[in-house]
Amino acid sequence: MGYTGADLLVDSLESYGVTHLFGNPGTTELPLMQSVVDSELEYVLGLHEDVAVGAAAGYAMRRRHHANAAPGETRTARAAVLPLGVANLHLAGGLAHGLGNLYNAKISGAPVLLTAGTHSRDFQQEEPILSGDLVS
């Protein structure tokens, strides 16, 4: 099938040192799931989108705590710790479900990267019920 957008996303995450991807996938995320299987990323399944975003934020906050240098230790000694939580959600409805914990992450200062899947273009003409204009 060649190199896909999902492969590019996974490779990008790995190149920045991301080790965990939290999410609640659906059928539109199957290409991403296949790319994750072929990678070093650990996928953490959330049984609801809000849980996945909250887990990513909690993970980021915990990693940020460990990224801070201890007394007498230089900051570069912990440079390998990346305090970023990454979550991928299912479609526009899933994104809406995750917004509560995304807001909590913003208020608490947790660094979170959130992505969401969408229907392929050939299916969008049928106006599927969970579709939405994610760019807007």
Coordinates of C-alpha atoms in Angstrom, one line a residue:
M1 CA 0.0 0.0 0.0
G2 CA 3.0 2.3 0.4
Y3 CA 3.7 5.0 2.9
T4 CA 0.5 6.5 4.2
G5 CA -0.5 9.6 6.2
A6 CA -0.9 7.3 9.2
D7 CA 2.7 6.1 8.8
L8 CA 3.8 9.7 8.7
L9 CA 2.0 10.6 11.9
V10 CA 3.4 7.6 13.7
D11 CA 7.0 8.2 12.4
S12 CA 6.6 11.9 13.5
L13 CA 5.5 11.0 17.0
E14 CA 8.4 8.5 17.3
S15 CA 10.9 11.0 16.0
Y16 CA 9.9 13.4 18.8
G17 CA 10.3 10.7 21.4
V18 CA 6.6 9.9 22.0
T19 CA 6.2 6.4 23.4
H20 CA 2.5 6.2 24.2
L21 CA -0.6 6.9 22.1
F22 CA -3.9 7.1 24.0
G23 CA -7.2 6.7 22.1
N24 CA -10.6 5.3 21.4
P25 CA -10.5 4.2 17.8
G26 CA -13.2 3.4 15.4
T27 CA -13.2 2.0 11.9
T28 CA -11.9 5.2 10.4
E29 CA -8.7 4.8 12.4
L30 CA -7.8 1.4 11.1
P31 CA -4.9 2.7 9.0
L32 CA -3.5 4.4 12.1
M33 CA -3.9 1.3 14.2
Q34 CA -2.0 -0.7 11.6
S35 CA 0.8 1.8 11.6
V36 CA 0.9 1.7 15.4
V37 CA 1.2 -2.1 15.3
D38 CA 4.2 -1.8 13.0
S39 CA 5.8 0.8 15.3
E40 CA 7.4 1.0 18.8
L41 CA 4.5 3.1 20.1
E42 CA 2.4 1.6 22.9
Y43 CA -1.3 2.1 22.3
V44 CA -3.4 2.7 25.4
L45 CA -7.1 2.0 24.8
G46 CA -9.6 4.3 26.5
L47 CA -13.1 2.9 26.6
H48 CA -14.4 6.5 26.1
E49 CA -12.9 9.5 24.4
D50 CA -13.0 11.6 27.5
V51 CA -11.1 8.9 29.4
A52 CA -8.4 8.7 26.7
V53 CA -7.8 12.4 26.8
G54 CA -7.8 12.5 30.6
A55 CA -5.3 9.6 30.6
A56 CA -3.1 11.4 28.1
A57 CA -3.2 14.5 30.2
G58 CA -2.4 12.6 33.4
Y59 CA 0.5 10.9 31.7
A60 CA 1.8 14.2 30.5
M61 CA 1.6 15.7 34.0
R62 CA 3.3 12.8 35.6
R63 CA 6.1 12.8 32.9
R64 CA 6.5 16.6 33.4
H65 CA 7.0 16.0 37.1
H66 CA 9.8 13.5 36.3
A67 CA 11.3 15.8 33.7
N68 CA 12.1 18.4 36.3
A69 CA 15.6 18.2 37.6
A70 CA 16.1 17.0 41.2
P71 CA 18.1 19.1 43.6
G72 CA 21.8 19.0 42.5
E73 CA 20.8 17.4 39.1
T74 CA 21.1 19.3 35.8
R75 CA 18.1 19.6 33.6
T76 CA 19.9 17.9 30.8
A77 CA 20.2 14.8 32.9
R78 CA 16.4 14.3 32.4
A79 CA 16.3 15.6 28.8
A80 CA 15.1 12.2 27.6
V81 CA 11.8 12.6 29.4
L82 CA 9.2 14.0 27.0
P83 CA 6.2 15.4 28.9
L84 CA 3.7 15.1 26.1
G85 CA 0.4 13.2 26.2
V86 CA -0.9 12.2 22.8
A87 CA -4.5 11.1 22.1
N88 CA -6.3 10.1 18.9
L89 CA -10.1 10.2 18.9
H90 CA -12.8 8.8 16.6
L91 CA -14.5 11.4 14.3
A92 CA -16.1 14.7 15.2
G93 CA -18.4 13.1 17.8
G94 CA -15.4 11.6 19.6
L95 CA -13.6 14.9 19.5
A96 CA -16.7 16.5 21.2
H97 CA -16.6 13.8 23.9
G98 CA -13.0 14.5 24.6
L99 CA -13.3 18.3 24.9
G100 CA -14.0 18.3 28.7
N101 CA -10.7 16.7 29.5
L102 CA -8.9 18.8 26.8
Y103 CA -10.1 21.9 28.7
N104 CA -8.9 20.4 32.0
A105 CA -5.5 19.8 30.4
K106 CA -5.4 23.4 29.3
I107 CA -6.3 24.7 32.7
S108 CA -3.7 22.4 34.4
G109 CA -1.0 23.2 31.9
A110 CA -0.7 19.6 30.8
P111 CA 0.9 19.4 27.3
V112 CA -1.5 17.3 25.2
L113 CA -1.5 16.7 21.4
L114 CA -5.0 15.7 20.2
T115 CA -5.8 14.3 16.8
A116 CA -9.1 13.0 15.5
G117 CA -10.0 10.7 12.6
T118 CA -12.6 11.4 9.9
H119 CA -14.3 9.5 7.2
S120 CA -12.5 9.0 3.9
R121 CA -13.4 11.4 1.2
D122 CA -15.3 8.8 -0.9
F123 CA -17.7 8.2 2.1
Q124 CA -18.2 11.9 3.0
Q125 CA -20.6 12.4 0.1
E126 CA -23.2 10.3 2.0
E127 CA -23.0 12.7 5.0
P128 CA -22.4 10.1 7.6
I129 CA -24.0 10.9 11.0
L130 CA -20.7 11.2 12.9
S131 CA -19.0 13.5 10.3
G132 CA -18.1 17.0 11.0
D133 CA -15.9 19.8 9.7
L134 CA -12.9 19.2 11.9
V135 CA -10.9 22.1 10.4
S136 CA -13.6 24.6 11.4

